[in-house]
CSV table of C-alpha atoms and ligand atoms in Angstrom, one decimal:
chain,number,residue,atom,x,y,z
Q,1,UNK,CA,-28.6,3.0,-10.3
Q,2,UNK,CA,-26.6,3.5,-7.3
Q,3,UNK,CA,-22.8,2.4,-7.8
Q,4,UNK,CA,-22.0,-0.8,-5.8
Q,5,UNK,CA,-20.3,-0.4,-2.3
Q,6,UNK,CA,-16.3,0.4,-3.2
Q,7,UNK,CA,-15.1,-2.8,-4.8
Q,8,UNK,CA,-18.1,-5.2,-3.3
Q,9,UNK,CA,-19.2,-6.0,-6.9
Q,10,UNK,CA,-15.4,-7.0,-8.1
Q,11,UNK,CA,-16.0,-10.7,-7.6
Q,12,UNK,CA,-13.5,-10.9,-11.0
Q,13,UNK,CA,-10.2,-13.3,-10.0
Q,14,UNK,CA,-7.2,-11.2,-11.4
Q,15,UNK,CA,-4.5,-12.7,-13.3
Q,16,UNK,CA,-1.0,-13.1,-10.9
Q,17,UNK,CA,2.2,-12.9,-12.1
Q,18,UNK,CA,5.6,-14.1,-10.1
Q,19,UNK,CA,8.3,-11.9,-11.8
Q,20,UNK,CA,11.9,-12.6,-11.3
Q,21,UNK,CA,13.6,-9.0,-10.6
Q,22,UNK,CA,17.3,-10.5,-10.2
Q,23,UNK,CA,19.0,-13.1,-9.0
Q,24,UNK,CA,17.1,-14.4,-5.9
Q,25,UNK,CA,15.3,-11.5,-5.7
Q,26,UNK,CA,11.0,-11.4,-6.4
Q,27,UNK,CA,8.3,-10.0,-7.8
Q,28,UNK,CA,4.3,-11.0,-7.4
Q,29,UNK,CA,2.2,-8.1,-8.9
Q,30,UNK,CA,-1.3,-9.1,-9.9
Q,31,UNK,CA,-3.4,-6.7,-12.4
Q,32,UNK,CA,-4.5,-3.8,-9.9
Q,33,UNK,CA,-4.2,-6.0,-6.6
Q,34,UNK,CA,-1.9,-5.4,-3.9
Q,35,UNK,CA,1.9,-6.7,-4.7
Q,36,UNK,CA,4.1,-8.3,-2.9
Q,37,UNK,CA,7.8,-9.8,-2.9
Q,38,UNK,CA,10.7,-11.9,-1.5
Q,39,UNK,CA,14.1,-11.7,-1.6
Q,40,UNK,CA,16.3,-14.3,-0.5
Q,41,UNK,CA,19.4,-14.0,1.7
Q,42,UNK,CA,22.3,-17.2,1.7
Q,43,UNK,CA,20.4,-18.6,4.2
Q,44,UNK,CA,17.0,-17.8,4.7
Q,45,UNK,CA,14.1,-15.2,3.1
Q,46,UNK,CA,12.5,-11.5,3.7
Q,47,UNK,CA,8.9,-11.7,2.5
Q,48,UNK,CA,7.7,-8.0,1.8
Q,49,UNK,CA,3.1,-8.0,2.6
Q,50,UNK,CA,1.2,-10.6,3.6
Q,51,UNK,CA,-1.8,-10.4,1.8
Q,52,UNK,CA,-5.4,-10.2,3.7
Q,53,UNK,CA,-5.8,-13.6,4.8
Q,54,UNK,CA,-3.3,-16.4,5.6
Q,55,UNK,CA,-5.1,-18.6,2.9
Q,56,UNK,CA,-4.2,-16.4,0.2
Q,57,UNK,CA,-0.6,-16.1,1.6
Q,58,UNK,CA,0.1,-19.8,1.0
Q,59,UNK,CA,-0.9,-19.4,-2.4
Q,60,UNK,CA,1.9,-16.8,-2.8
Q,61,UNK,CA,3.7,-19.2,-0.7
Q,62,UNK,CA,3.3,-21.8,-3.1
Q,63,UNK,CA,4.5,-20.2,-5.9
Q,64,UNK,CA,7.5,-18.6,-4.0
Q,65,UNK,CA,8.2,-22.0,-2.9
Q,66,UNK,CA,8.8,-23.3,-6.3
Q,67,UNK,CA,11.8,-21.7,-6.6
Q,68,UNK,CA,13.3,-21.6,-3.3
Q,69,UNK,CA,13.1,-23.7,0.0
Q,70,UNK,CA,14.6,-21.5,2.6
Q,71,UNK,CA,13.2,-20.7,5.7
Q,72,UNK,CA,11.1,-17.3,6.3
Q,73,UNK,CA,13.1,-15.3,8.3
Q,74,UNK,CA,11.7,-11.9,8.2
Q,75,UNK,CA,8.6,-10.3,6.7
Q,76,UNK,CA,8.5,-7.2,6.7
Q,77,UNK,CA,5.4,-4.8,6.2
Q,78,UNK,CA,5.4,-1.3,4.5
Q,79,UNK,CA,2.1,-0.3,6.5
Q,80,UNK,CA,-0.8,-0.8,8.7
Q,81,UNK,CA,-3.4,-1.4,5.7
Q,82,UNK,CA,-5.2,-4.7,7.1
Q,83,UNK,CA,-4.9,-6.4,3.4
Q,84,UNK,CA,-0.8,-6.0,3.7
Q,85,UNK,CA,-0.9,-7.2,7.1
Q,86,UNK,CA,-3.8,-9.6,8.0
Q,87,UNK,CA,-2.1,-12.3,6.0
Q,88,UNK,CA,1.3,-12.8,8.3
Q,89,UNK,CA,0.8,-15.8,10.8
Q,90,UNK,CA,1.1,-17.9,7.1
Q,91,UNK,CA,4.9,-17.4,6.9
Q,92,UNK,CA,6.2,-18.1,10.5
Q,93,UNK,CA,8.1,-15.6,10.5
Q,94,UNK,CA,10.6,-15.1,13.3
Q,95,UNK,CA,11.1,-11.6,12.8
Q,96,UNK,CA,7.6,-9.2,11.7
Q,97,UNK,CA,9.0,-5.9,11.0
Q,98,UNK,CA,7.4,-2.5,10.5
Q,99,UNK,CA,8.0,1.5,11.5
Q,100,UNK,CA,7.2,2.1,14.7
Q,101,UNK,CA,4.6,4.3,13.8
Q,102,UNK,CA,2.9,1.4,12.1
Q,103,UNK,CA,2.5,-0.3,15.7
Q,104,UNK,CA,0.9,2.4,17.2
Q,105,UNK,CA,-1.9,2.9,14.7
Q,106,UNK,CA,-2.4,-1.0,14.3
Q,107,UNK,CA,-3.1,-0.6,18.3
Q,108,UNK,CA,-5.1,2.9,17.5
Q,109,UNK,CA,-7.5,2.0,14.6
Q,110,UNK,CA,-6.3,-1.3,13.1
Q,111,UNK,CA,-9.7,-3.2,14.3
Q,112,UNK,CA,-11.5,-0.5,12.6
Q,113,UNK,CA,-9.3,-1.1,9.6
Q,114,UNK,CA,-10.3,-4.3,9.4
Q,115,UNK,CA,-13.5,-4.2,9.2
Q,116,UNK,CA,-14.2,-1.3,6.7
Q,117,UNK,CA,-11.2,-2.7,4.1
Q,118,UNK,CA,-13.0,-6.0,4.4
Q,119,UNK,CA,-16.4,-4.2,3.0
Q,120,UNK,CA,-14.5,-2.1,0.7
Q,121,UNK,CA,-12.4,-5.4,-0.6
Q,122,UNK,CA,-14.6,-9.0,0.0
Q,123,UNK,CA,-13.0,-11.1,-2.6
Q,124,UNK,CA,-9.0,-10.2,-1.3
Q,125,UNK,CA,-10.4,-11.6,2.2
Q,126,UNK,CA,-10.1,-15.3,1.0
Q,127,UNK,CA,-11.3,-17.7,3.5
Q,128,UNK,CA,-11.7,-14.4,6.6
Q,129,UNK,CA,-12.6,-17.0,9.5
Q,130,UNK,CA,-8.4,-18.1,8.8
Q,131,UNK,CA,-7.3,-14.7,9.9
Q,132,UNK,CA,-6.4,-15.6,13.7
Q,133,UNK,CA,-6.7,-11.5,14.9
Q,134,UNK,CA,-4.3,-8.2,14.4
Q,135,UNK,CA,-0.7,-8.4,13.0
Q,136,UNK,CA,1.6,-7.2,16.0
Q,137,UNK,CA,5.3,-7.2,14.8
Q,138,UNK,CA,8.3,-8.2,16.8
Q,139,UNK,CA,10.6,-5.2,15.6
Q,140,UNK,CA,10.2,-1.9,14.8
Q,141,UNK,CA,12.5,0.8,14.3
Q,142,UNK,CA,12.0,5.2,13.0
Q,143,UNK,CA,14.7,5.7,10.3
Q,144,UNK,CA,16.4,3.0,9.3
Q,145,UNK,CA,16.6,-0.9,9.4
Q,146,UNK,CA,19.4,-3.4,7.8
Q,147,UNK,CA,19.1,-6.5,7.2
Q,148,UNK,CA,22.4,-8.4,6.1
Q,149,UNK,CA,21.3,-11.1,3.7
Q,150,UNK,CA,24.8,-12.7,4.4
Q,151,UNK,CA,27.0,-14.3,1.8
Q,152,UNK,CA,28.5,-11.5,-0.2
Q,153,UNK,CA,24.8,-10.6,-1.1
Q,154,UNK,CA,24.6,-7.1,0.1
Q,155,UNK,CA,22.4,-5.6,2.8
Q,156,UNK,CA,18.5,-5.0,2.1
Q,157,UNK,CA,17.7,-1.7,3.8
Q,158,UNK,CA,14.7,-0.4,4.9
Q,159,UNK,CA,13.9,3.0,5.6
Q,160,UNK,CA,11.1,5.6,6.7
Q,161,UNK,CA,10.5,8.6,3.6
Q,162,UNK,CA,8.2,11.0,5.7
Q,163,UNK,CA,4.5,10.9,6.2
Q,164,UNK,CA,2.7,9.7,3.0
Q,165,UNK,CA,0.2,7.4,1.8
Q,166,UNK,CA,-0.2,6.5,5.7
Q,167,UNK,CA,2.0,8.1,9.0
Q,168,UNK,CA,4.0,4.8,8.8
Q,169,UNK,CA,5.3,4.1,5.7
Q,170,UNK,CA,8.5,2.3,4.7
Q,171,UNK,CA,10.3,1.2,1.4
Q,172,UNK,CA,12.3,-1.5,1.5
Q,173,UNK,CA,15.9,-1.2,-1.0
Q,174,UNK,CA,18.2,-3.4,-2.5
Q,175,UNK,CA,21.3,-1.2,-2.9
Q,176,UNK,CA,23.7,-3.3,-4.9
Q,177,UNK,CA,20.7,-4.4,-7.7
Q,178,UNK,CA,19.2,-0.8,-7.2
Q,179,UNK,CA,15.9,-2.5,-6.2
Q,180,UNK,CA,12.8,-0.8,-4.4
Q,181,UNK,CA,9.9,-2.0,-3.0
Q,182,UNK,CA,7.7,1.1,-2.6
Q,183,UNK,CA,5.0,-0.3,-0.5
Q,184,UNK,CA,1.7,2.1,-1.3
Q,185,UNK,CA,3.7,5.2,-1.4
Q,186,UNK,CA,4.2,4.5,-5.2
Q,187,UNK,CA,1.5,3.0,-7.9
Q,188,UNK,CA,2.6,2.2,-11.2
Q,189,UNK,CA,-0.6,1.8,-13.6
Q,190,UNK,CA,-2.8,2.1,-10.3
Q,191,UNK,CA,-5.0,4.7,-8.7
Q,192,UNK,CA,-4.2,5.7,-5.4
Q,193,UNK,CA,-6.5,5.4,-2.1
Q,194,UNK,CA,-5.2,8.8,0.4
Q,195,UNK,CA,-7.7,7.7,2.8
Q,196,UNK,CA,-5.3,7.6,5.5
Q,197,UNK,CA,-2.6,9.7,3.9
Q,198,UNK,CA,-1.1,13.5,4.4
Q,199,UNK,CA,-1.0,14.8,0.8
Q,200,UNK,CA,0.9,17.5,1.4
Q,201,UNK,CA,4.2,15.5,2.4
Q,202,UNK,CA,3.5,12.8,0.7
Q,203,UNK,CA,3.3,14.5,-3.1
Q,204,UNK,CA,6.3,17.2,-1.9
Q,205,UNK,CA,9.2,15.7,0.8
Q,206,UNK,CA,8.1,11.7,0.7
Q,207,UNK,CA,8.9,11.4,-2.5
Q,208,UNK,CA,11.8,13.6,-3.0
Q,209,UNK,CA,13.2,11.1,-0.8
Q,210,UNK,CA,11.7,8.0,-2.8
Q,211,UNK,CA,13.5,9.0,-5.9
Q,212,UNK,CA,16.4,9.7,-5.0
Q,213,UNK,CA,17.7,6.3,-4.2
Q,214,UNK,CA,17.7,6.3,-7.9
Q,215,UNK,CA,16.1,3.2,-7.8
Q,216,UNK,CA,16.3,1.1,-11.7
Q,217,UNK,CA,13.5,-1.3,-10.9
Q,218,UNK,CA,10.5,0.0,-8.7
Q,219,UNK,CA,8.1,-2.8,-7.2
Q,220,UNK,CA,4.9,-0.3,-5.7
Q,221,UNK,CA,1.8,-1.4,-4.0
Q,222,UNK,CA,-0.1,-2.2,-6.8
Q,223,UNK,CA,0.2,-2.2,-10.9
Q,224,UNK,CA,3.1,-3.7,-12.5
Q,225,UNK,CA,6.6,-3.8,-11.9
Q,226,UNK,CA,9.0,0.0,-13.5
Q,227,UNK,CA,11.5,-0.9,-15.0
Q,228,UNK,CA,14.8,1.1,-16.0
Q,229,UNK,CA,15.4,4.9,-14.8
Q,230,UNK,CA,12.2,6.3,-17.1
Q,231,UNK,CA,9.6,3.6,-16.3
Q,232,UNK,CA,10.6,4.3,-12.3
Q,233,UNK,CA,10.8,7.9,-12.9
Q,234,UNK,CA,6.8,7.8,-15.0
Q,235,UNK,CA,5.7,5.4,-11.6
Q,236,UNK,CA,6.8,8.3,-9.2
Q,237,UNK,CA,5.9,11.1,-11.4
Q,238,UNK,CA,2.0,8.9,-11.8
Q,239,UNK,CA,2.0,9.3,-7.8
Q,240,UNK,CA,2.9,13.4,-7.7
Q,241,UNK,CA,0.3,13.7,-10.6
Q,242,UNK,CA,-2.2,11.9,-8.9
Q,243,UNK,CA,-1.6,13.9,-5.7
Q,244,UNK,CA,-1.2,17.0,-7.2
Q,245,UNK,CA,-4.4,17.4,-9.1
Q,246,UNK,CA,-6.2,16.5,-6.2
Q,247,UNK,CA,-4.5,19.1,-4.3
Q,248,UNK,CA,-5.1,21.5,-6.3
Q,249,UNK,CA,-9.0,20.7,-7.2
Q,250,UNK,CA,-9.9,19.9,-3.4
Q,251,UNK,CA,-8.5,22.9,-2.7
Q,252,UNK,CA,-10.1,25.4,-5.1
Q,253,UNK,CA,-13.9,23.4,-3.9
Q,254,UNK,CA,-15.9,25.5,-1.6
Q,255,UNK,CA,-17.6,21.9,-0.2
Q,256,UNK,CA,-17.0,18.1,-0.1
Q,257,UNK,CA,-19.4,17.8,-2.8
Q,258,UNK,CA,-17.8,20.4,-5.3
Q,259,UNK,CA,-14.5,18.9,-4.8
Q,260,UNK,CA,-15.4,15.6,-5.0
Q,261,UNK,CA,-16.9,16.4,-8.6
Q,262,UNK,CA,-13.8,18.8,-9.8
Q,263,UNK,CA,-11.1,16.5,-8.4
Q,264,UNK,CA,-13.1,13.1,-10.5
Q,265,UNK,CA,-13.4,15.4,-13.9
Q,266,UNK,CA,-10.0,16.3,-13.7
Q,267,UNK,CA,-8.2,13.0,-13.1
Q,268,UNK,CA,-10.8,10.9,-14.6
Q,269,UNK,CA,-9.0,11.7,-17.9
Q,270,UNK,CA,-5.8,10.0,-17.2
Q,271,UNK,CA,-6.5,7.7,-14.5
Q,272,UNK,CA,-10.3,6.4,-14.1
Q,273,UNK,CA,-9.6,3.0,-16.1
Q,274,UNK,CA,-7.0,2.3,-14.0
Q,275,UNK,CA,-7.9,-0.3,-10.4
Q,276,UNK,CA,-9.5,0.9,-7.8
Q,277,UNK,CA,-10.1,4.6,-9.3
Q,278,UNK,CA,-14.2,4.4,-8.2
Q,279,UNK,CA,-13.5,3.2,-5.4
Q,280,UNK,CA,-10.6,5.1,-3.3
Q,281,UNK,CA,-12.4,8.3,-4.4
Q,282,UNK,CA,-14.2,9.1,-2.3
Q,283,UNK,CA,-12.5,8.2,0.6
Q,284,UNK,CA,-9.4,10.3,-0.9
Q,285,UNK,CA,-11.7,13.6,-1.1
Q,286,UNK,CA,-12.9,13.1,2.0
Q,287,UNK,CA,-9.7,12.5,4.0
Q,288,UNK,CA,-8.2,15.1,1.5
Q,289,UNK,CA,-10.7,17.9,2.6
Q,290,UNK,CA,-10.1,17.7,5.9
Q,291,UNK,CA,-6.4,17.7,5.9
Q,292,UNK,CA,-7.1,21.4,4.3
Q,293,UNK,CA,-9.1,22.1,6.5
Q,294,UNK,CA,-7.3,21.7,9.8
Q,295,UNK,CA,-7.9,17.8,10.9
Q,296,UNK,CA,-4.2,16.8,11.0
Q,297,UNK,CA,-4.3,12.8,11.5
Q,298,UNK,CA,-6.9,10.6,9.8
Q,299,UNK,CA,-10.3,10.4,11.3
Q,300,UNK,CA,-10.5,6.9,11.4
Q,301,UNK,CA,-12.2,4.6,8.9
Q,302,UNK,CA,-15.0,2.6,10.0
Q,303,UNK,CA,-17.4,0.1,7.9
Q,304,UNK,CA,-20.1,3.1,9.0
Q,305,UNK,CA,-18.5,5.9,7.9
Q,306,UNK,CA,-17.2,4.0,4.8
Q,307,UNK,CA,-20.9,4.0,3.9
Q,308,UNK,CA,-21.6,7.6,4.7
Q,309,UNK,CA,-19.4,8.9,2.4
Q,310,UNK,CA,-19.8,6.9,-0.3
Q,311,UNK,CA,-23.4,7.8,0.2
Q,312,UNK,CA,-22.4,11.4,0.2
Q,313,UNK,CA,-19.8,11.7,-3.1
Q,314,UNK,CA,-20.5,8.4,-4.8
Q,315,UNK,CA,-23.6,8.6,-6.7
L,401,ZN,ZN1,-2.3,1.3,1.8
């Protein structure tokens, strides 16, 4: 029997865990579903990531409101993917911040990405009719954006580390607490999605820059919170290894089908049981095949192209 498309047959609710990482610093993880976070300023909140729909976001905000009733001034979005941004309207944030490339990507491919991700992962789109439209940032930056948290709480620093999971990923860094929200640039015991990635940059200079912060706590895009110097190093190493294996196997293959078989065979023993591994791999291999054959920027995924690649590879 054919394997069900992407995560279309994954309908089981995941257990969400709200963790207080330091005073006023929150992470919500969900067994491999997209993670979100929040940071308290003196008299305002910064929220990190918006989930796939306003209804899904409101459930997260209801949990956050058990800890703080401060108004949301900033909503920070790590990159343009639909499951991270389309819930933004629920936050009522004064300012929505992304990297400048993320704004360009939303303009260029936001509509197609929405349709693609909805078909791939329908469970994440709780009440999809609640989405009012694409999410547009109201503030962007190229290298660094600093938010003074006030009241002697220090800064929250948003940084661009180079091309990686997408062309415009940012990380959010709390220097005082040495806590990082890394978006999908780092996964911790969850498979990587690399369908819009720049594998060579990501696996080298970009992850070097992420590692150089010296985080002691790291919230990746999916999976558990990485804790302690060793835990953070392990999450970054896992991300780098996944990419290195892909680069090695796809680089050694003569056809796209062979690239998929080789990559699957090499990654599955270690990563095959992790969330969204089977879902992501055809899209990942397709993009890396392009990258290694001179296609500089990722081709736009549409619902139709998703099916074509899936039917060709994931049988
Ligand atoms: Zn993503």
